[in-house]
CSV table of C-alpha atoms in Angstrom, one decimal:
chain,number,residue,atom,x,y,z
A,119,MET,CA,100.2,96.0,100.1
A,120,ILE,CA,100.6,99.4,101.6
A,121,VAL,CA,97.8,101.7,100.6
A,122,ALA,CA,98.3,105.4,100.6
A,123,LYS,CA,96.5,108.6,99.4
A,124,ARG,CA,97.8,111.7,97.9
A,125,LYS,CA,97.8,114.7,100.3
A,126,PRO,CA,95.6,117.6,99.2
A,127,LEU,CA,97.4,119.6,96.5
A,128,ASN,CA,97.2,122.9,98.3
A,129,GLU,CA,98.9,121.2,101.3
A,130,ILE,CA,101.7,119.9,99.1
A,131,ALA,CA,102.0,123.2,97.3
A,132,GLU,CA,102.3,125.0,100.6
A,133,MET,CA,105.0,122.6,101.8
A,134,VAL,CA,107.2,123.0,98.7
A,135,ALA,CA,106.5,126.7,98.2
A,136,PRO,CA,109.7,128.0,99.8
A,137,TYR,CA,112.0,125.9,97.7
A,138,LYS,CA,113.2,126.6,94.1
A,139,ARG,CA,114.2,123.2,92.8
A,140,VAL,CA,111.9,120.3,93.8
A,141,SER,CA,112.5,116.7,92.9
A,142,VAL,CA,109.3,114.6,93.1
A,143,ILE,CA,110.0,110.9,93.4
A,144,GLY,CA,107.4,108.2,93.0
A,145,CYS,CA,107.6,104.5,93.6
A,146,ARG,CA,106.6,101.7,91.2
A,147,SER,CA,105.6,99.3,94.0
A,148,CYS,CA,102.5,99.4,96.3
A,149,VAL,CA,101.7,103.1,95.8
A,150,ALA,CA,101.7,102.7,92.1
A,151,ILE,CA,99.2,99.8,92.4
A,152,CYS,CA,96.9,101.9,94.6
A,153,LEU,CA,97.2,104.8,92.1
A,154,ALA,CA,98.7,107.2,94.6
A,155,GLY,CA,102.4,107.6,93.8
A,156,GLY,CA,103.3,105.8,90.6
A,157,GLU,CA,104.7,107.4,87.5
A,158,LYS,CA,101.5,108.8,86.2
A,159,GLU,CA,100.5,110.2,89.6
A,160,VAL,CA,103.9,111.9,89.9
A,161,LYS,CA,103.6,113.4,86.4
A,162,MET,CA,100.1,114.6,87.1
A,163,LEU,CA,101.1,116.2,90.4
A,164,VAL,CA,104.1,118.0,88.8
A,165,SER,CA,101.9,119.2,86.0
A,166,ALA,CA,99.2,120.5,88.4
A,167,LEU,CA,101.8,122.3,90.5
A,168,LYS,CA,103.3,123.9,87.4
A,169,VAL,CA,99.8,125.1,86.4
A,170,LYS,CA,99.3,126.5,89.9
A,171,ASN,CA,102.7,128.3,89.7
A,172,LYS,CA,101.8,129.6,86.3
A,173,LYS,CA,98.7,131.1,87.7
A,174,GLU,CA,100.4,132.6,90.6
A,175,GLY,CA,103.5,133.7,88.7
A,176,ARG,CA,105.9,131.7,90.9
A,177,ASP,CA,109.1,130.4,89.5
A,178,GLN,CA,109.9,126.9,90.6
A,179,GLU,CA,111.5,123.9,89.0
A,180,PHE,CA,110.2,120.4,89.3
A,181,GLU,CA,111.7,117.1,88.3
A,182,ALA,CA,109.5,114.1,88.1
A,183,LEU,CA,111.3,110.8,89.0
A,184,VAL,CA,110.2,107.3,89.7
A,185,VAL,CA,112.2,104.4,91.3
A,186,GLU,CA,111.4,100.8,91.5
A,187,ARG,CA,111.1,100.6,95.3
A,188,GLN,CA,111.7,103.7,97.3
A,189,CYS,CA,112.0,101.8,100.5
A,190,GLU,CA,115.2,100.1,99.3
A,191,LYS,CA,118.4,102.1,99.3
A,192,GLU,CA,119.8,100.4,96.2
A,193,TRP,CA,117.0,101.8,94.1
A,194,VAL,CA,117.1,105.3,95.7
A,195,LYS,CA,120.8,105.4,95.0
A,196,GLU,CA,120.0,105.4,91.2
A,197,VAL,CA,118.5,108.9,91.6
A,198,GLU,CA,121.0,110.2,94.1
A,199,ASP,CA,122.3,113.0,91.8
A,200,LYS,CA,118.8,114.3,91.2
A,201,VAL,CA,117.9,114.2,94.9
A,202,LEU,CA,121.0,116.0,96.0
A,203,GLY,CA,120.8,118.4,93.1
A,204,SER,CA,117.5,119.7,94.3
A,205,ASP,CA,116.6,121.9,97.2
A,206,ILE,CA,114.0,119.5,98.5
A,207,THR,CA,112.6,116.1,97.7
A,208,LEU,CA,108.9,115.4,97.7
A,209,SER,CA,108.4,111.7,98.2
A,210,MET,CA,105.4,110.2,96.5
A,211,ALA,CA,106.0,106.8,98.1
A,212,CYS,CA,104.6,105.6,101.3
A,213,SER,CA,106.2,107.0,104.5
A,214,LEU,CA,108.8,104.2,104.3
A,215,GLY,CA,110.1,105.5,101.0
A,216,ALA,CA,110.2,109.1,102.3
A,217,GLN,CA,112.0,108.0,105.4
A,218,THR,CA,114.5,105.9,103.4
A,219,ILE,CA,115.5,109.0,101.4
A,220,GLY,CA,115.6,111.0,104.7
A,221,ASP,CA,117.9,108.4,106.3
A,222,MET,CA,120.2,108.2,103.3
A,223,TYR,CA,120.6,111.9,103.0
A,224,PRO,CA,120.0,113.4,106.5
A,225,SER,CA,121.0,116.9,105.6
A,226,HIS,CA,118.6,116.9,102.6
A,227,VAL,CA,115.0,117.9,103.3
A,228,THR,CA,112.4,115.3,102.3
A,229,PHE,CA,108.7,115.8,102.6
A,230,PRO,CA,105.9,113.3,102.2
A,231,GLY,CA,103.4,113.8,99.3
A,232,LEU,CA,101.2,111.0,100.4
A,233,ASN,CA,99.3,110.0,103.6
A,234,THR,CA,100.2,106.4,104.2
A,235,GLY,CA,97.1,104.5,105.3
A,236,ILE,CA,96.6,100.8,105.5
A,237,PHE,CA,97.7,97.3,104.8
A,238,GLY,CA,95.0,96.7,102.3
A,239,VAL,CA,93.8,94.6,99.4
A,240,PRO,CA,92.0,95.7,96.3
A,241,GLU,CA,88.3,94.8,96.7
A,242,GLU,CA,87.4,96.1,93.3
A,243,GLN,CA,88.9,98.6,90.9
A,244,GLY,CA,89.5,101.8,92.9
A,245,VAL,CA,88.6,100.3,96.3
A,246,TRP,CA,91.0,99.1,98.9
A,247,SER,CA,90.2,97.8,102.3
A,248,GLU,CA,92.2,97.2,105.4
A,249,LYS,CA,92.8,93.5,106.3
A,250,CYS,CA,95.8,93.5,108.5
A,251,VAL,CA,97.3,95.8,111.1
A,252,GLY,CA,100.7,94.1,111.4
A,253,CYS,CA,100.1,93.0,115.0
A,254,GLY,CA,103.0,90.6,114.7
A,255,ASN,CA,101.1,87.6,115.9
A,256,CYS,CA,98.7,86.2,113.3
A,257,ILE,CA,95.7,84.2,114.4
A,258,ILE,CA,93.6,83.9,111.3
A,259,HIS,CA,94.1,80.1,111.2
A,260,THR,CA,91.6,80.1,114.1
A,261,THR,CA,89.2,82.6,112.6
A,262,GLY,CA,88.5,81.2,109.2
A,263,GLY,CA,91.2,83.3,107.5
A,264,ILE,CA,89.5,86.6,108.5
A,265,CYS,CA,91.4,89.0,110.7
A,266,PRO,CA,89.3,90.2,113.6
A,267,ILE,CA,92.0,92.6,114.7
A,268,SER,CA,91.8,94.7,111.6
A,269,ARG,CA,88.2,94.0,110.5
A,270,CYS,CA,86.5,94.4,113.8
A,271,ALA,CA,86.3,98.0,115.0
A,272,LYS,CA,86.9,96.8,118.6
A,273,SER,CA,89.4,94.0,117.6
A,274,MET,CA,87.2,91.5,119.5
A,275,LEU,CA,88.8,88.0,119.9
A,276,ASN,CA,85.8,86.0,121.1
A,277,GLY,CA,82.8,86.7,119.0
A,278,PRO,CA,80.9,89.8,118.2
A,279,CYS,CA,80.3,92.7,120.6
A,280,GLY,CA,76.8,93.6,121.8
A,281,GLY,CA,76.5,96.3,119.1
A,282,SER,CA,76.6,93.9,116.2
A,283,ALA,CA,73.1,93.7,114.6
A,284,ASN,CA,71.9,92.3,111.3
A,285,ARG,CA,75.4,91.3,110.4
A,286,LYS,CA,76.5,94.9,110.5
A,287,CYS,CA,79.0,96.7,112.7
A,288,GLU,CA,77.6,99.3,115.1
A,289,VAL,CA,80.5,101.7,114.4
A,290,ASN,CA,79.7,101.8,110.7
A,291,LEU,CA,76.5,100.3,109.4
A,292,ASP,CA,78.0,100.0,105.9
A,293,THR,CA,80.6,97.6,107.3
A,294,ASP,CA,80.0,93.9,107.7
A,295,CYS,CA,80.5,92.6,111.3
A,296,ALA,CA,83.8,90.8,111.2
A,297,TRP,CA,82.6,88.1,113.5
A,298,SER,CA,79.5,87.5,111.3
A,299,ALA,CA,81.9,86.9,108.4
A,300,ILE,CA,84.1,84.7,110.6
A,301,TYR,CA,81.0,82.6,111.5
A,302,ASP,CA,80.0,82.2,107.9
A,303,ARG,CA,83.5,81.2,106.8
A,304,LEU,CA,83.9,78.7,109.6
A,305,LYS,CA,80.5,77.2,108.8
A,306,ILE,CA,81.4,76.6,105.1
A,307,GLN,CA,84.7,75.1,106.2
A,308,ASN,CA,82.9,72.8,108.7
A,309,ARG,CA,85.0,74.2,111.5
A,310,LEU,CA,82.3,75.9,113.5
A,311,GLU,CA,83.7,74.3,116.7
A,312,LEU,CA,86.4,76.9,116.6
A,313,ILE,CA,83.9,79.7,117.3
A,314,GLU,CA,83.4,78.2,120.8
A,315,LYS,CA,87.1,78.2,121.6
A,316,VAL,CA,88.0,80.8,124.1
A,317,THR,CA,90.9,82.9,123.0
A,318,PRO,CA,92.9,84.4,125.9
A,319,ALA,CA,93.8,88.1,126.0
A,320,LYS,CA,96.1,88.8,123.1
A,321,ASP,CA,99.8,89.3,123.7
A,322,TRP,CA,100.3,92.8,122.2
A,323,SER,CA,104.0,92.9,122.8
A,324,THR,CA,104.6,91.9,119.2
A,325,SER,CA,102.6,94.8,118.0
A,326,HIS,CA,103.6,98.5,117.8
A,327,ALA,CA,102.9,99.1,121.5
A,328,GLY,CA,106.4,98.1,122.4
A,329,GLY,CA,107.9,100.8,120.1
A,330,ARG,CA,109.8,100.4,116.9
A,331,ARG,CA,110.1,96.8,115.7
A,332,THR,CA,113.0,95.3,113.8
A,333,TYR,CA,112.9,92.0,112.1
A,334,VAL,CA,116.1,90.1,111.6
A,335,ARG,CA,116.9,87.0,109.7
A,336,GLU,CA,120.3,86.0,110.8
A,337,ASP,CA,121.2,83.7,107.9
A,338,ALA,CA,120.5,86.5,105.4
A,339,LYS,CA,122.7,89.0,107.2
A,340,LEU,CA,126.1,89.7,105.8
A,341,THR,CA,129.2,88.9,107.9
A,342,PRO,CA,131.8,91.7,108.3
A,343,HIS,CA,133.9,89.9,105.8
A,344,GLN,CA,131.1,89.8,103.2
A,345,LYS,CA,130.2,93.5,103.8
A,346,LYS,CA,133.8,94.4,103.1
A,347,GLY,CA,133.7,92.4,99.9
A,348,LYS,CA,130.4,94.0,98.8
A,349,GLU,CA,131.8,97.5,99.5
A,350,ALA,CA,134.9,96.8,97.5
A,351,ILE,CA,132.7,95.8,94.5
A,352,GLN,CA,130.6,99.0,94.8
B,39,MET,CA,95.5,141.2,75.6
B,40,ALA,CA,93.7,142.8,72.7
B,41,GLY,CA,93.8,140.6,69.6
B,42,ARG,CA,95.0,137.6,71.5
B,43,LYS,CA,93.4,134.5,70.2
B,44,PRO,CA,92.1,132.1,72.9
B,45,LYS,CA,93.8,128.8,73.0
B,46,VAL,CA,91.4,126.0,73.3
B,47,VAL,CA,92.4,122.3,72.9
B,48,GLY,CA,89.8,119.6,72.2
B,49,PHE,CA,90.4,115.9,72.5
B,50,CYS,CA,87.9,114.2,70.2
B,51,CYS,CA,87.3,110.5,70.0
B,52,GLU,CA,87.7,109.2,66.4
B,53,ARG,CA,84.2,107.9,66.4
B,54,HIS,CA,81.3,110.2,67.3
B,55,GLY,CA,83.4,113.1,68.6
B,56,MET,CA,85.5,113.7,65.5
B,57,ASP,CA,82.7,112.7,63.1
B,58,ALA,CA,80.5,115.3,64.7
B,59,ALA,CA,83.2,117.9,64.1
B,60,VAL,CA,83.7,116.8,60.5
B,61,LEU,CA,80.0,116.7,59.8
B,62,SER,CA,79.5,120.2,61.2
B,63,ALA,CA,82.2,121.5,58.9
B,64,ARG,CA,80.8,119.7,55.9
B,65,SER,CA,77.4,121.1,56.7
B,66,GLY,CA,78.7,124.6,56.4
B,67,LYS,CA,78.4,125.3,60.2
B,68,GLU,CA,80.7,128.1,61.4
B,69,PHE,CA,83.0,127.7,64.3
B,70,ASP,CA,86.2,129.2,65.5
B,71,ALA,CA,88.9,127.5,63.5
B,72,SER,CA,91.6,128.4,66.0
B,73,VAL,CA,90.6,125.5,68.3
B,74,ARG,CA,93.2,122.8,68.3
B,75,LEU,CA,91.7,119.3,67.9
B,76,VAL,CA,93.5,116.2,69.0
B,77,GLN,CA,92.0,113.0,67.6
B,78,VAL,CA,92.1,110.1,70.1
B,79,PRO,CA,91.0,106.5,69.5
B,80,CYS,CA,88.5,106.9,72.4
B,81,THR,CA,87.9,109.4,75.2
B,82,GLY,CA,88.8,106.5,77.5
B,83,ARG,CA,92.3,107.0,76.2
B,84,VAL,CA,92.5,110.6,77.3
B,85,ASP,CA,94.4,110.7,80.5
B,86,GLY,CA,94.4,113.4,83.1
B,87,MET,CA,98.0,113.9,82.3
B,88,HIS,CA,97.1,114.9,78.7
B,89,ILE,CA,94.7,117.5,79.9
B,90,LEU,CA,97.0,118.9,82.5
B,91,LYS,CA,99.9,119.0,80.0
B,92,ALA,CA,97.8,121.0,77.6
B,93,LEU,CA,97.0,123.5,80.3
B,94,GLU,CA,100.7,123.6,81.4
B,95,ASP,CA,101.8,124.2,77.9
B,96,GLY,CA,99.6,127.2,77.3
B,97,ALA,CA,96.0,126.1,76.6
B,98,ASP,CA,93.4,128.3,78.2
B,99,CYS,CA,90.7,125.7,78.2
B,100,VAL,CA,90.5,122.0,77.3
B,101,PHE,CA,87.5,120.0,76.3
B,102,VAL,CA,87.0,116.3,75.7
B,103,LEU,CA,84.4,115.2,73.2
B,104,GLY,CA,83.2,111.7,73.2
B,105,CYS,CA,80.3,109.5,72.1
B,106,LEU,CA,77.0,109.6,74.0
B,107,GLU,CA,77.5,107.6,77.2
B,108,LYS,CA,75.0,104.9,76.3
B,109,ASN,CA,76.2,104.7,72.7
B,110,CYS,CA,79.9,104.7,73.0
B,111,TYR,CA,81.7,102.7,70.3
B,112,TYR,CA,83.9,101.1,73.0
B,113,ASP,CA,80.9,100.8,75.4
B,114,THR,CA,82.3,102.6,78.4
B,115,GLY,CA,85.1,104.8,76.9
B,116,SER,CA,83.2,108.1,77.2
B,117,ILE,CA,82.3,107.2,80.8
B,118,GLU,CA,86.0,106.7,81.5
B,119,GLY,CA,86.8,110.0,79.8
B,120,ARG,CA,84.3,111.9,82.0
B,121,LYS,CA,85.8,110.4,85.1
B,122,ARG,CA,89.2,111.6,84.1
B,123,VAL,CA,87.9,115.1,83.4
B,124,GLU,CA,86.2,115.2,86.8
B,125,TYR,CA,89.4,114.1,88.5
B,126,VAL,CA,91.4,116.9,86.7
B,127,LYS,CA,88.7,119.4,87.7
B,128,GLN,CA,89.1,118.4,91.3
B,129,MET,CA,92.9,118.8,91.0
B,130,LEU,CA,92.5,122.2,89.5
B,131,SER,CA,90.2,123.2,92.3
B,132,GLU,CA,92.8,122.1,94.8
B,133,VAL,CA,95.5,124.3,93.3
B,134,GLY,CA,93.1,127.3,92.9
B,135,VAL,CA,92.7,127.2,89.1
B,136,GLU,CA,89.2,127.6,87.6
B,137,LYS,CA,87.9,124.1,87.1
B,138,GLU,CA,85.6,125.3,84.3
B,139,ARG,CA,88.7,125.4,82.1
B,140,VAL,CA,88.2,121.7,81.5
B,141,GLU,CA,84.9,120.3,80.3
B,142,MET,CA,83.6,117.0,79.0
B,143,PHE,CA,81.0,116.8,76.2
B,144,ASN,CA,79.2,114.0,74.5
B,145,SER,CA,77.7,114.0,71.1
B,146,ALA,CA,76.4,111.7,68.4
B,147,SER,CA,78.1,111.8,65.1
B,148,THR,CA,74.9,113.0,63.5
B,149,ASN,CA,74.7,116.1,65.7
B,150,ALA,CA,76.2,118.6,63.2
B,151,TRP,CA,74.9,121.6,65.4
B,152,MET,CA,76.5,120.5,68.6
B,153,PHE,CA,80.2,120.9,67.7
B,154,PRO,CA,80.0,124.6,66.9
B,155,GLU,CA,78.1,125.1,70.1
B,156,ILE,CA,80.8,123.4,72.1
B,157,VAL,CA,83.5,125.4,70.4
B,158,SER,CA,81.8,128.7,70.9
B,159,LYS,CA,81.1,127.9,74.5
B,160,MET,CA,84.7,127.0,75.2
B,161,VAL,CA,86.1,129.9,73.2
B,162,ALA,CA,83.9,132.4,75.1
B,163,LEU,CA,85.0,130.9,78.4
B,164,ALA,CA,88.7,131.1,77.3
B,165,LYS,CA,88.1,134.8,76.4
B,166,LYS,CA,86.4,135.4,79.7
B,167,LEU,CA,89.0,133.6,81.9
B,168,GLY,CA,92.0,134.6,79.9
B,169,PRO,CA,95.3,132.7,80.0
B,170,ILE,CA,96.3,130.9,83.2
B,171,GLY,CA,98.5,133.4,85.0
B,172,GLY,CA,97.5,136.5,83.0
B,173,GLU,CA,98.7,138.1,79.8
B,174,LYS,CA,102.4,137.3,79.9
B,175,GLN,CA,102.3,134.2,77.6
């Protein structure tokens, strides 16, 4: 899932300070699971900002809202009146949610309340770690199911670098060396021969280096006729 | 602000926290009766939202009173409560509000002397800091 972190409150307060009516919109998907922008976090943020305003004698109105998935227009549409009825929207979703609102209502100002971080998994309660960078060309079938692109600081493809020592990464001694983990995994899977396989230089054209990526599934797209029908229903 | 009574809200767990309050009252200990107590099943049930809402709605100070950490009726509830209090303190610091306005305490139900001490400490603090945002409320 996408893991994000709330921006410091003073930064958020500074962003929204010039506006009178602020709609704060959270998301019940990834950012709710990583405890950054779900219903509770939105309410706590609004409450903290109200306490700040009370202390400083500032008059500002906040409305706390949450949608199921802020990156999908259909869900955002449900709070359209509230969004457009406010002077500014503070999105407590990942950057995708904030940009969805921005794209839907281009003349309406939308600010991010979170810093979007990683594609991560919960390791334990309250701890998330990055395990994918979305390079667009997955190779974990050859590395024992462990991604060396995200989990190795240097994204090495053919074994550990010279800095790996005692199974730890030289960039951060608290981090396990990804290739040490790959070796262990391949060993218990009796597939150690893969470690000797030379992987050629990675084709990064599927990654972000080529600019904005768009994924299309032709069979799921609506034909012009279907679009017209859908619009008629709405 | 003369004559203004400080507004202190206390979230007390229904086990040791509230029992300590009741015992101190039954033991004839004196404490400021203006403190508003909210009984909760466990301090692990107290959410940061409850504390912030109390401050937002006019409380000067908020305290959370739970069982002793190694003697919590629900094992780790008072540890959870403390973590929530610490998180709210951090949020208050970020928005420039005195984090001392929120405190966590632990007590055994047999500590009749402790509850009045907590109340007098928080009431004194509320008097010292005054209402959030000055006298207008």
